[in-house]
PDB file of C-alpha atoms and ligand atoms in Angstrom:
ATOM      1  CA  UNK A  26       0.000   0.000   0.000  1.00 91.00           C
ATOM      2  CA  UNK A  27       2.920   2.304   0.120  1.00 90.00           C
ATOM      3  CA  UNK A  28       2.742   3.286  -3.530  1.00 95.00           C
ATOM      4  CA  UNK A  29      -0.320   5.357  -1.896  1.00 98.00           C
ATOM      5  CA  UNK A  30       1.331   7.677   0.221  1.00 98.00           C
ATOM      6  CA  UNK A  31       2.497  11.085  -1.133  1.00 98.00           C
ATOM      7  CA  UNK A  32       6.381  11.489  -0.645  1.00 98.00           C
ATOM      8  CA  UNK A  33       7.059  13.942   1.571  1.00 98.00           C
ATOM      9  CA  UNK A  34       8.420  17.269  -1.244  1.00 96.00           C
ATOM     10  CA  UNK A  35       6.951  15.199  -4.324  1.00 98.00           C
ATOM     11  CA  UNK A  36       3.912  16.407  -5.896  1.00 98.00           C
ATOM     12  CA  UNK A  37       0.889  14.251  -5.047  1.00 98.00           C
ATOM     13  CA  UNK A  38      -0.143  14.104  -8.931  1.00 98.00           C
ATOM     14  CA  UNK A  39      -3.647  13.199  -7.744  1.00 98.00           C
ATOM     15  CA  UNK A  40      -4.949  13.612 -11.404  1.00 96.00           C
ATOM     16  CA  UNK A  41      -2.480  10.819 -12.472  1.00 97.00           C
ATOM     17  CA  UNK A  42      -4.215   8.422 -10.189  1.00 98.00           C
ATOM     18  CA  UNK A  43      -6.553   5.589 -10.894  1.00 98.00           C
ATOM     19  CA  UNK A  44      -9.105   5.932  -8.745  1.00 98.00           C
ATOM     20  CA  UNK A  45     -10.145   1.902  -9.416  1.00 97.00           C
ATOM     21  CA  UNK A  46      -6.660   0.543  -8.764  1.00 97.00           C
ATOM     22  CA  UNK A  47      -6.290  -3.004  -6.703  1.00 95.00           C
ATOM     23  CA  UNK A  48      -2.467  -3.521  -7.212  1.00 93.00           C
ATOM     24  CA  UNK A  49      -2.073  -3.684  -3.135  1.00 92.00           C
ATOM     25  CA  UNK A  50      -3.862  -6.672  -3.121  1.00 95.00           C
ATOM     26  CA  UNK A  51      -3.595  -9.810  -4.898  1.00 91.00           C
ATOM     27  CA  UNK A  52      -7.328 -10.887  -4.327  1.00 92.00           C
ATOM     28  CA  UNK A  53     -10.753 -10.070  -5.572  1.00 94.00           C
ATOM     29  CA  UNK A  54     -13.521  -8.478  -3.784  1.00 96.00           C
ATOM     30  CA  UNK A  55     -14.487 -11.785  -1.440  1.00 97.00           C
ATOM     31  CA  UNK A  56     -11.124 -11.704  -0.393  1.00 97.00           C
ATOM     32  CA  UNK A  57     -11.048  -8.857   0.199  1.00 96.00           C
ATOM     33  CA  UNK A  58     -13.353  -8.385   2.730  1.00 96.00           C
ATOM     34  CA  UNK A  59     -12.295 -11.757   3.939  1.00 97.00           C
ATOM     35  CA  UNK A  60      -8.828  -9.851   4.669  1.00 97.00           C
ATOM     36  CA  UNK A  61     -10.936  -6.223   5.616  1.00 96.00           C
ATOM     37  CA  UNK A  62     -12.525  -9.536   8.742  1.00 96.00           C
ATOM     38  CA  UNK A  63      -8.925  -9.954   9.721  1.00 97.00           C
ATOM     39  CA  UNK A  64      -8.009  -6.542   9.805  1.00 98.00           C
ATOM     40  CA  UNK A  65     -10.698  -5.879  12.102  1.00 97.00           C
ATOM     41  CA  UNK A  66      -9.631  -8.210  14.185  1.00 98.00           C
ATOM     42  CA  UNK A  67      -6.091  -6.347  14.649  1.00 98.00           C
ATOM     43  CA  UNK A  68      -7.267  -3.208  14.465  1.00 98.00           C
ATOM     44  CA  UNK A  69      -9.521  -3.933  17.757  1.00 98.00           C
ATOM     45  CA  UNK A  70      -7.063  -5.495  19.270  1.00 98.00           C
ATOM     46  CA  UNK A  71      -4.123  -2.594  18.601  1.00 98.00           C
ATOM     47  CA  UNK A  72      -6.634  -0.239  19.723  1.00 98.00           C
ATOM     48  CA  UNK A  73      -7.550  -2.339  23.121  1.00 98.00           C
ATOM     49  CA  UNK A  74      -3.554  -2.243  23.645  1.00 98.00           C
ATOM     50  CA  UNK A  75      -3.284   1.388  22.265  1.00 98.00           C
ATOM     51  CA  UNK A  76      -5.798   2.339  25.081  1.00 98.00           C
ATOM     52  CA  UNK A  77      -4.404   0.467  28.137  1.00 98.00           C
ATOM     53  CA  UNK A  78      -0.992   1.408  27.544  1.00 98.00           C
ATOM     54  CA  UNK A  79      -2.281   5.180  27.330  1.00 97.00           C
ATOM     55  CA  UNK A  80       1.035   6.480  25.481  1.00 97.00           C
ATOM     56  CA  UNK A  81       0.794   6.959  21.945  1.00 98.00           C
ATOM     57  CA  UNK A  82      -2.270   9.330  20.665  1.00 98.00           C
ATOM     58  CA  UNK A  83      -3.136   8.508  16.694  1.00 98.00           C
ATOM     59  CA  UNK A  84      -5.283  11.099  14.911  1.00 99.00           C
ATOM     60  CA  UNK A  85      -6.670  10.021  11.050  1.00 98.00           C
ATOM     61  CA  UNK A  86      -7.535  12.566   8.933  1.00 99.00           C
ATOM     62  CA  UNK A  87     -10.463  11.684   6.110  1.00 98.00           C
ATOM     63  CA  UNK A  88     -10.322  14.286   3.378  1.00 98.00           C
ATOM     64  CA  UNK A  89     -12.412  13.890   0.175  1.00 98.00           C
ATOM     65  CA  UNK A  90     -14.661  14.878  -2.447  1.00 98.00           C
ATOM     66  CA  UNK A  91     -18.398  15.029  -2.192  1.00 96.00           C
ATOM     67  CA  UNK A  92     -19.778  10.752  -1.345  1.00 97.00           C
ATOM     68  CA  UNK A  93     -16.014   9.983  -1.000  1.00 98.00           C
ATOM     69  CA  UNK A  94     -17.502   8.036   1.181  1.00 98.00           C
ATOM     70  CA  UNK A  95     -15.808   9.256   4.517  1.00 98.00           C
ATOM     71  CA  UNK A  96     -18.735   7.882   6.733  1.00 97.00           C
ATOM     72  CA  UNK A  97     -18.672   4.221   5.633  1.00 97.00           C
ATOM     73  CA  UNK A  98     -15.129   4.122   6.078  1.00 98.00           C
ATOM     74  CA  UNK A  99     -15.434   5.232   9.451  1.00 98.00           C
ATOM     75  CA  UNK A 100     -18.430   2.977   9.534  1.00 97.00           C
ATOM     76  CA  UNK A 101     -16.274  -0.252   8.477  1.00 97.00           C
ATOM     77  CA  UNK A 102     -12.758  -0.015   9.435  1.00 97.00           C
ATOM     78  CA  UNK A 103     -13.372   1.001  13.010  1.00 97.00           C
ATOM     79  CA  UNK A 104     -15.608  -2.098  12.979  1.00 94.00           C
ATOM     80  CA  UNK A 105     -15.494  -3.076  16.153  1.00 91.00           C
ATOM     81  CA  UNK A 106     -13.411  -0.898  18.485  1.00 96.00           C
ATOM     82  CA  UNK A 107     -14.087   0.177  21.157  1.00 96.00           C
ATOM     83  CA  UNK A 108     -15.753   3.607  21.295  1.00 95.00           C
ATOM     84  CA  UNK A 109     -14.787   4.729  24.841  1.00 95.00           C
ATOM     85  CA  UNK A 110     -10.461   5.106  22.865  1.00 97.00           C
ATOM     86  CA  UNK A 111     -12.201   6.255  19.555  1.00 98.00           C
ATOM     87  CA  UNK A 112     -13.773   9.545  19.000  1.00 97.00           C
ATOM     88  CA  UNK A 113     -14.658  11.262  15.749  1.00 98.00           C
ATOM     89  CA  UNK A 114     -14.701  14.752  15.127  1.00 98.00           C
ATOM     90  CA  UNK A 115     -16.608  16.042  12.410  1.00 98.00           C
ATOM     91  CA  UNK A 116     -15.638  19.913  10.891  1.00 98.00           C
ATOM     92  CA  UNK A 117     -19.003  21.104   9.336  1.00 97.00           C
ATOM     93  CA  UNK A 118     -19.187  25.137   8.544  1.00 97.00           C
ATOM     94  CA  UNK A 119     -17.654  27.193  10.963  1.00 98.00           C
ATOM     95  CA  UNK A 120     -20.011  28.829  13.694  1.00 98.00           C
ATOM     96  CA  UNK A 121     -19.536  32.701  14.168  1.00 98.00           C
ATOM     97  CA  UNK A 122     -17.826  32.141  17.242  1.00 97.00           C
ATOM     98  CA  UNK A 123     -15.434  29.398  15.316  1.00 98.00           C
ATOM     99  CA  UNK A 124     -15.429  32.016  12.428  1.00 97.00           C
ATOM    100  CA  UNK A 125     -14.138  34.928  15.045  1.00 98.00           C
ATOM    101  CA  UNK A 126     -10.630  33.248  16.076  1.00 98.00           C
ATOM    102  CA  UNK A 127      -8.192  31.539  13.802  1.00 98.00           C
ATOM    103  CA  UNK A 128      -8.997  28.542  11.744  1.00 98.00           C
ATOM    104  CA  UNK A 129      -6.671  25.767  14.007  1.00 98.00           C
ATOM    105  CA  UNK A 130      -8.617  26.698  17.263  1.00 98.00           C
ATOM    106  CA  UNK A 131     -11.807  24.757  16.922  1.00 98.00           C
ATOM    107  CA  UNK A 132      -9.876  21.769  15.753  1.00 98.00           C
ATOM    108  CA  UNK A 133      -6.622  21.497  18.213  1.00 98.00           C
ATOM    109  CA  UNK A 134      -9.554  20.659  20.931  1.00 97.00           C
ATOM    110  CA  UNK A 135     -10.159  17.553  19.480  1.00 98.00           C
ATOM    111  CA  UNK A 136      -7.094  15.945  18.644  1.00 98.00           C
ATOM    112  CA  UNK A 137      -6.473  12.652  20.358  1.00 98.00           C
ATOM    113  CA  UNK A 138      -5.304  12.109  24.151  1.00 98.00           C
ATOM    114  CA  UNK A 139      -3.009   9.488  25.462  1.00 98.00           C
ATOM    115  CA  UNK A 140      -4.273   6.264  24.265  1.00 98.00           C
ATOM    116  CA  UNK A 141      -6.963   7.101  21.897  1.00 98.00           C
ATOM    117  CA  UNK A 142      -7.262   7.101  18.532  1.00 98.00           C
ATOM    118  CA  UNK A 143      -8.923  10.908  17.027  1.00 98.00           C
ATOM    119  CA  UNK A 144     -10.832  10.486  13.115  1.00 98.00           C
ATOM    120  CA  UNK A 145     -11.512  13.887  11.479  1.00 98.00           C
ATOM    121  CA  UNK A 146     -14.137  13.617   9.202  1.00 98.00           C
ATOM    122  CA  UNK A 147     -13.151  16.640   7.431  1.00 98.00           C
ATOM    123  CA  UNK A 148     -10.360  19.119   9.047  1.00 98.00           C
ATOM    124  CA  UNK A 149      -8.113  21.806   9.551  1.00 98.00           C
ATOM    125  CA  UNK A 150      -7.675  20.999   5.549  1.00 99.00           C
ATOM    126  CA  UNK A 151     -10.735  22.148   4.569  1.00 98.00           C
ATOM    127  CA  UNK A 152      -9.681  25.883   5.083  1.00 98.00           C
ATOM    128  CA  UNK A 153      -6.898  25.445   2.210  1.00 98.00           C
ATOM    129  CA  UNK A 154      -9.585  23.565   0.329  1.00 98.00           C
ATOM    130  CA  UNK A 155     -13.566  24.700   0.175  1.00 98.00           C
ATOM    131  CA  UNK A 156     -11.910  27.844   1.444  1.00 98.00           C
ATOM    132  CA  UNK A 157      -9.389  28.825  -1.262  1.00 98.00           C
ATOM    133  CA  UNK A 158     -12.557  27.526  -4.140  1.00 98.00           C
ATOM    134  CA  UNK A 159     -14.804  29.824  -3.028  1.00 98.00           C
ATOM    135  CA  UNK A 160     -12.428  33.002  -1.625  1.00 98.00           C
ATOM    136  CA  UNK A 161     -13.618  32.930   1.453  1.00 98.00           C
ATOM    137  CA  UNK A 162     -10.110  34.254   2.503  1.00 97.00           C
ATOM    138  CA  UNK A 163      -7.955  36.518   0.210  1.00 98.00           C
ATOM    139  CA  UNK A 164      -5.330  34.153  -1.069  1.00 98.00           C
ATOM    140  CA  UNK A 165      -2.532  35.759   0.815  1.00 98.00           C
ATOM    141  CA  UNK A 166      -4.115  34.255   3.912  1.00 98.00           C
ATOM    142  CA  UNK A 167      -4.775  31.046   2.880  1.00 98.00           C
ATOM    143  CA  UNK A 168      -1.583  30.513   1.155  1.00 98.00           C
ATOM    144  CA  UNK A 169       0.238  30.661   4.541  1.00 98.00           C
ATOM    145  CA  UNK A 170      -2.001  28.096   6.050  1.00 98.00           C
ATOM    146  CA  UNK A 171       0.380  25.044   4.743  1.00 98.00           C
ATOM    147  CA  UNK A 172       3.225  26.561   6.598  1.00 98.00           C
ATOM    148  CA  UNK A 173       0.678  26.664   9.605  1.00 98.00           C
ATOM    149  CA  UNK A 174      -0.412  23.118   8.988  1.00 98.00           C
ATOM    150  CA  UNK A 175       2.497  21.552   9.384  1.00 98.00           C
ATOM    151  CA  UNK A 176       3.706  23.754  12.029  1.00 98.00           C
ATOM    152  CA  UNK A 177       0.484  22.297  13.880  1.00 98.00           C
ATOM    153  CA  UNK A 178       1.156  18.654  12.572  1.00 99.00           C
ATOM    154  CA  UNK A 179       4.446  18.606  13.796  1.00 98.00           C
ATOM    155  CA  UNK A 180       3.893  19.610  16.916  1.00 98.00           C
ATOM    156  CA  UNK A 181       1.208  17.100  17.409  1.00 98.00           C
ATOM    157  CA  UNK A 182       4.004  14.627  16.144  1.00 98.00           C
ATOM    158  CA  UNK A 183       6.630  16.058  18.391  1.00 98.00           C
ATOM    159  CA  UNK A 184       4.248  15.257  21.242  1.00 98.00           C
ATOM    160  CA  UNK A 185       3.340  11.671  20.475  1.00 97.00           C
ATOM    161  CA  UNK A 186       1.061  11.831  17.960  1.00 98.00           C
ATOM    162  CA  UNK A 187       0.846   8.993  15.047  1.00 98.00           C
ATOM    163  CA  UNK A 188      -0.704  10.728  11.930  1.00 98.00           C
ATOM    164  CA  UNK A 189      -2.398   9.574   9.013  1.00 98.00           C
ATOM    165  CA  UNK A 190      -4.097  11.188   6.517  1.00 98.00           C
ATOM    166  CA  UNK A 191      -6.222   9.644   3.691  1.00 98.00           C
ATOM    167  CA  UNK A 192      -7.455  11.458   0.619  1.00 98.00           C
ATOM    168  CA  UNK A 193     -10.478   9.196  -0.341  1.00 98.00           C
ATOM    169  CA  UNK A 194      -9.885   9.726  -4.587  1.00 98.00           C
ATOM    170  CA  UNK A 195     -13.270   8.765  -6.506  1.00 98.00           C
ATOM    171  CA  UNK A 196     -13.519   9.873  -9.913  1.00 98.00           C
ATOM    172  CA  UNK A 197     -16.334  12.398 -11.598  1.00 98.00           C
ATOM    173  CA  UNK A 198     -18.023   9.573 -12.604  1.00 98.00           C
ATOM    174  CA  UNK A 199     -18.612   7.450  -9.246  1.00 98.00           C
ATOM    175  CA  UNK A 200     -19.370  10.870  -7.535  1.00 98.00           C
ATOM    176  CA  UNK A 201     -22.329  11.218 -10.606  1.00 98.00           C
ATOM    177  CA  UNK A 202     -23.470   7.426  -9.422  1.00 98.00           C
ATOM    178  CA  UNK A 203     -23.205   8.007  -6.077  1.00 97.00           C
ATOM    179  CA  UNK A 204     -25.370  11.221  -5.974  1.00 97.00           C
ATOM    180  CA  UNK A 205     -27.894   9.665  -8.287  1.00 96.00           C
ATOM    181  CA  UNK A 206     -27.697   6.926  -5.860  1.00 96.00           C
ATOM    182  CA  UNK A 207     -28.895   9.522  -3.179  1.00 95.00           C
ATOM    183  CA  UNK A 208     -31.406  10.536  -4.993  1.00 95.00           C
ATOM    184  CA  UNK A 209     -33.405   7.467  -6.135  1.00 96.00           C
ATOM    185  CA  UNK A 210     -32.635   5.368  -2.404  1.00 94.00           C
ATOM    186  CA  UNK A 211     -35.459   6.787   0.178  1.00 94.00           C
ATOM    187  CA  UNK A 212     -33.005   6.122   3.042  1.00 95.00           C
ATOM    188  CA  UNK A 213     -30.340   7.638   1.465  1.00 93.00           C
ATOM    189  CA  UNK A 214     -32.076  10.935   0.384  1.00 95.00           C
ATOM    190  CA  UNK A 215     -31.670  12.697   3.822  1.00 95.00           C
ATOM    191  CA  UNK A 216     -27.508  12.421   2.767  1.00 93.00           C
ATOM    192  CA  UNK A 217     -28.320  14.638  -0.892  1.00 94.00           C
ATOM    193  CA  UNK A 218     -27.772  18.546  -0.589  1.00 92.00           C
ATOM    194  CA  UNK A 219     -28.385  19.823  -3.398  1.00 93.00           C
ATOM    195  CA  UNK A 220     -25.488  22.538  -2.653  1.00 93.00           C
ATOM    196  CA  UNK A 221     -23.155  19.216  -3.449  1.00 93.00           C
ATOM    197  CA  UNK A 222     -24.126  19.681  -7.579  1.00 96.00           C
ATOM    198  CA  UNK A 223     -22.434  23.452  -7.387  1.00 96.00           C
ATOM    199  CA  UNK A 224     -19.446  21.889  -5.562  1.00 96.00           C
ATOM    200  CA  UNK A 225     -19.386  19.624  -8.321  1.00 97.00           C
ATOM    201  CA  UNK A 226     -18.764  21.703 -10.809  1.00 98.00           C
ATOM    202  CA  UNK A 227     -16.147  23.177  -9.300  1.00 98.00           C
ATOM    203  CA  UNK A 228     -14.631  19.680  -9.731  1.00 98.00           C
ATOM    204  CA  UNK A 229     -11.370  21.005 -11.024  1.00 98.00           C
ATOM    205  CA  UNK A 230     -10.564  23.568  -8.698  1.00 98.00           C
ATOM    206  CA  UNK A 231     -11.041  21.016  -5.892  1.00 98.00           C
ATOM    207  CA  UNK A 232      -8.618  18.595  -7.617  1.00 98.00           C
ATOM    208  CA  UNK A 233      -5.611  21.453  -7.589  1.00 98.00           C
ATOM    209  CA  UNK A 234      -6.791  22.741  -4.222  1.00 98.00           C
ATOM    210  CA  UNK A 235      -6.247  19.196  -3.300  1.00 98.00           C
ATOM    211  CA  UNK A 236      -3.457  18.102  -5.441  1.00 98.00           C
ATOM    212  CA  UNK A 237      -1.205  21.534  -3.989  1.00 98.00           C
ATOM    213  CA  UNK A 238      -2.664  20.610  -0.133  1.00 98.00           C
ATOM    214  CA  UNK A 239      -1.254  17.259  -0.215  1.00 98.00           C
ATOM    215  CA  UNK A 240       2.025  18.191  -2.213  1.00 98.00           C
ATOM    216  CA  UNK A 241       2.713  20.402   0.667  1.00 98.00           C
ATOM    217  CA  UNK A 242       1.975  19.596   3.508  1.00 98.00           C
ATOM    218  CA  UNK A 243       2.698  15.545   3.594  1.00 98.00           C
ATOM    219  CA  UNK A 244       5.710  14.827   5.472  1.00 98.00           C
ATOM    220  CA  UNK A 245       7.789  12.266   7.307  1.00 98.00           C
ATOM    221  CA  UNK A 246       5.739  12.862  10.617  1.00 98.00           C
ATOM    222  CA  UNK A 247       2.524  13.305   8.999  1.00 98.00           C
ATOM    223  CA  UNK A 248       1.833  11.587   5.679  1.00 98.00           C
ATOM    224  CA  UNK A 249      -0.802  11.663   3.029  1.00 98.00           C
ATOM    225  CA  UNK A 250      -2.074   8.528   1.396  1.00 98.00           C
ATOM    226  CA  UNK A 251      -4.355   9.085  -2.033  1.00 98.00           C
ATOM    227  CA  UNK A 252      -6.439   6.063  -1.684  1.00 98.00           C
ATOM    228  CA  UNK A 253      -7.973   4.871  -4.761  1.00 98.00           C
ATOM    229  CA  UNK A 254     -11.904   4.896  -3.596  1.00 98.00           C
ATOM    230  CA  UNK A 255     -14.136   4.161  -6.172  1.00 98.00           C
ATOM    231  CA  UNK A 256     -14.272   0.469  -4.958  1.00 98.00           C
ATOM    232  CA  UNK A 257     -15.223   0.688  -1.335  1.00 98.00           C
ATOM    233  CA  UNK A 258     -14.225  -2.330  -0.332  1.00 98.00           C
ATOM    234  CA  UNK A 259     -10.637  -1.791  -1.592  1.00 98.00           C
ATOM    235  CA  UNK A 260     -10.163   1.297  -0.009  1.00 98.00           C
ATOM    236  CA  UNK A 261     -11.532  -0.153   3.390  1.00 98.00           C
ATOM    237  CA  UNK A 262      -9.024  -2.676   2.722  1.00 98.00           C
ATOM    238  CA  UNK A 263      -6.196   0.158   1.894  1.00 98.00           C
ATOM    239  CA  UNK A 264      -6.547   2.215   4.330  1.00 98.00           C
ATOM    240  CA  UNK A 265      -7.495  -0.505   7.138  1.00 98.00           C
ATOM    241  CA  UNK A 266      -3.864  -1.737   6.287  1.00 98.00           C
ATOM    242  CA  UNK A 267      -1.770   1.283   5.875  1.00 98.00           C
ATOM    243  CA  UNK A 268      -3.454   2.129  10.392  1.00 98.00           C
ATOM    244  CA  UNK A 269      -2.561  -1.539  11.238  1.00 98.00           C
ATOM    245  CA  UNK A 270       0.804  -1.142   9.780  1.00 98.00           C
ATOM    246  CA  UNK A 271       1.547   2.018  11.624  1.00 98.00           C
ATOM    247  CA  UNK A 272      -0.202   0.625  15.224  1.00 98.00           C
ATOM    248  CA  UNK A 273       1.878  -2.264  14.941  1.00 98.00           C
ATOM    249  CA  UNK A 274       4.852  -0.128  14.278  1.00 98.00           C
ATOM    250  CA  UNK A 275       4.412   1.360  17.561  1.00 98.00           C
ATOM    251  CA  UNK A 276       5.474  -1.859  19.384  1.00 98.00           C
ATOM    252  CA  UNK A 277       3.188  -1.337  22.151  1.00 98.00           C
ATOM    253  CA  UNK A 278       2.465  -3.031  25.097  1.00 97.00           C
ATOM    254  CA  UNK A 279       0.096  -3.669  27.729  1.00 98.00           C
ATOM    255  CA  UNK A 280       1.108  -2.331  31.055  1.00 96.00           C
ATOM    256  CA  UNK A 281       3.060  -4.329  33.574  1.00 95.00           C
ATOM    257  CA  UNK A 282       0.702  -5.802  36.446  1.00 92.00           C
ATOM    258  CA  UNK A 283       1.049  -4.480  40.153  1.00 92.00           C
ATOM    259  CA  UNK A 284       3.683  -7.358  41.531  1.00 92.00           C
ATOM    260  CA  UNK A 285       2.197 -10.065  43.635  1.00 91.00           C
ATOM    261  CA  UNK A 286      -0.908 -10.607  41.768  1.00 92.00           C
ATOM    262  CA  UNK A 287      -0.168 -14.327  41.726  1.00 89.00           C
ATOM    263  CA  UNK A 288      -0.833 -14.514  45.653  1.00 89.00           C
ATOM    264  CA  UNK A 289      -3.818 -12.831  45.827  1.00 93.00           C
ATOM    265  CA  UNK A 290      -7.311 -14.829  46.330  1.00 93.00           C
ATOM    266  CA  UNK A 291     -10.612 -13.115  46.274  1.00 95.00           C
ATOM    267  CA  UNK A 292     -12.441 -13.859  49.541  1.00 92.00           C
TER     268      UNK A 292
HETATM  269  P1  AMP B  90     -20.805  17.358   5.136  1.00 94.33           P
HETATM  270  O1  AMP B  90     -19.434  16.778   5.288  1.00 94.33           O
HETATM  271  O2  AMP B  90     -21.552  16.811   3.975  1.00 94.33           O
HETATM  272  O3  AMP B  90     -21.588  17.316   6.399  1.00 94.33           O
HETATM  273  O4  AMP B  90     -20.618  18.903   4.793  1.00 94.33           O
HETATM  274  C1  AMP B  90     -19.897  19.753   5.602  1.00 94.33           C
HETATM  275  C2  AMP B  90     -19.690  21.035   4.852  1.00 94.33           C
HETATM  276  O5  AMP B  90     -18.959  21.923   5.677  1.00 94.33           O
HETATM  277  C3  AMP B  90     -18.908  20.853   3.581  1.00 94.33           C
HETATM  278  O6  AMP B  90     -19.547  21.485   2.524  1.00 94.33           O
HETATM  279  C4  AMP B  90     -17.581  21.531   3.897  1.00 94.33           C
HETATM  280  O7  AMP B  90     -16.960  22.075   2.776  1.00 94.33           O
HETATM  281  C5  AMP B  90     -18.012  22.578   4.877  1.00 94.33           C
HETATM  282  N1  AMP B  90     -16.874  23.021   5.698  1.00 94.33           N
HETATM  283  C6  AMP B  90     -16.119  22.288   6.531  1.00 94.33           C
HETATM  284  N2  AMP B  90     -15.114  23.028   7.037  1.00 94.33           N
HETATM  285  C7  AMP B  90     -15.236  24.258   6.500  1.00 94.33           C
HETATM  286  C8  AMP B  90     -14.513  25.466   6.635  1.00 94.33           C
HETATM  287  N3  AMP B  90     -13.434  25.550   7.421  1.00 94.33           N
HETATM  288  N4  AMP B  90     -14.930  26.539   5.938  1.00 94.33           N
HETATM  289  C9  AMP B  90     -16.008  26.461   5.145  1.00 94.33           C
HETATM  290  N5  AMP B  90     -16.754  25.353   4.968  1.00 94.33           N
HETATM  291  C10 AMP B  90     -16.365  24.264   5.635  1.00 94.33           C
HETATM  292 MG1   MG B  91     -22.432  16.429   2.315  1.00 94.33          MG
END
């Protein structure tokens, strides 16, 4: 799965991308979620060890188009952890009062603690993204944010933070079947805005809003991977490999016991 991570001063060439690509794994879609299962299995159990050990603090970052489909991976590849080490942060519009002080301060309050695990379903990133496509800041402004960024990232980093971030890459065409999909499915109408069809045709100014965001700002301490998306079960599978590779990296352990636990009976 490395071939999906941005090298840290290369450009991201996002464009260049096949969103349909499989090449990090040898299997078809049964096997694949037959491996997506397994990874499941590890994921809960790095997370039960992440937790007790209360050291390392992970933060994922989901970044995408329009039905990326940020909520079902959240949805399937935290399968099964346990929610009391896992929160999720979603960055909607900015209130007035979030609007009044700079654009880090709403989300630095939810990055992770000691021994859990923080997903942003959007970010920080969106203010060098929706924000730069539709001016809400003069460019001057915004163009400073990706020295901000990873002034922010690495000190996250520098304080134990394990970061990941994941640019969910569908193409034009699965967002098209994906909204339509939103439209005809009753249970999935409540998910259509119909502000998402503007956004769409802005399509191109995302991708180099995107493509200069990740060319900048991924780095050694805080990586981005452009996961190819259009097949959700592959990109479960991607990205659900790229955080067990990095938990296990952490070599953590569970805590030592109190000594003389051996001797003790329960009356
Ligand atoms: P959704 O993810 O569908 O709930 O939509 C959230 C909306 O909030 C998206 O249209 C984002 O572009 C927008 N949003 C998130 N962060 C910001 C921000 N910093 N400035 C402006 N809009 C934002
Ligand atoms: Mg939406």
């Amino acid at each position: 799965m490395h071939c999906y991570r941005v090298e840290p001063g290369q450009a991201a060439q996002i464009a260049a991308r096949d969103t349909r690509d499989v090449q990090g794994f040898p299997g078809d879609k049964r096997a694949g979620k037959a491996r997506i299962k397994e990874l499941n299995a590890q994921l809960e159990a790095l997370q039960e060890v992440l937790y007790a050990e209360g050291k390392h603090k992970v933060l994922i970052v989901l970044q995408a188009m329009d039905t990326g489909g940020k909520d079902g991976t959240i949805r399937h590849v935290f399968d099964g952890t346990n929610p009391q080490g896992v929160k999720v942060a979603s960055f909607k519009k900015p209130t007035s009062s979030e609007l009044a002080h700079d654009y880090l301060w709403r989300v630095h309050n939810h990055t992770p603690g000691s021994g859990e695990i923080a997903i942003f379903n959007r970010s920080h990133y969106e203010d060098v993204l929706v924000v730069r496509v539709h001016s809400l800041v003069p460019e001057h402004r915004w163009r400073r944010r990706y020295d901000h960024i990873n002034a922010f990232e690495q000190l996250l980093a520098d304080e134990g933070t394990t970061i990941l971030k994941f640019f969910l890459h569908i193409s034009k065409d699965e967002q098209k079947a994906r909204l339509e999909a939103r439209l005809d499915e009753p249970h999935k109408q409540w998910k259509f805005a119909k502000g998402d069809l503007a956004e769409r045709e802005l399509w191109g100014d995302y991708v180099e809003a995107y493509e200069e965001a990740l060319t900048r700002t991924s780095t050694e301490s805080a990586p981005w991977y452009v996961i190819p998306a259009d097949r959700k079960w592959y990109r479960n599978l991607a990205i659900s490999t790229i955080i067990v590779d990095a938990l296990t990296r952490l070599g953590m352990k569970y805590p030592d016991p109190e000594d003389g636990l051996d001797d003790i009976k329960i009356e």
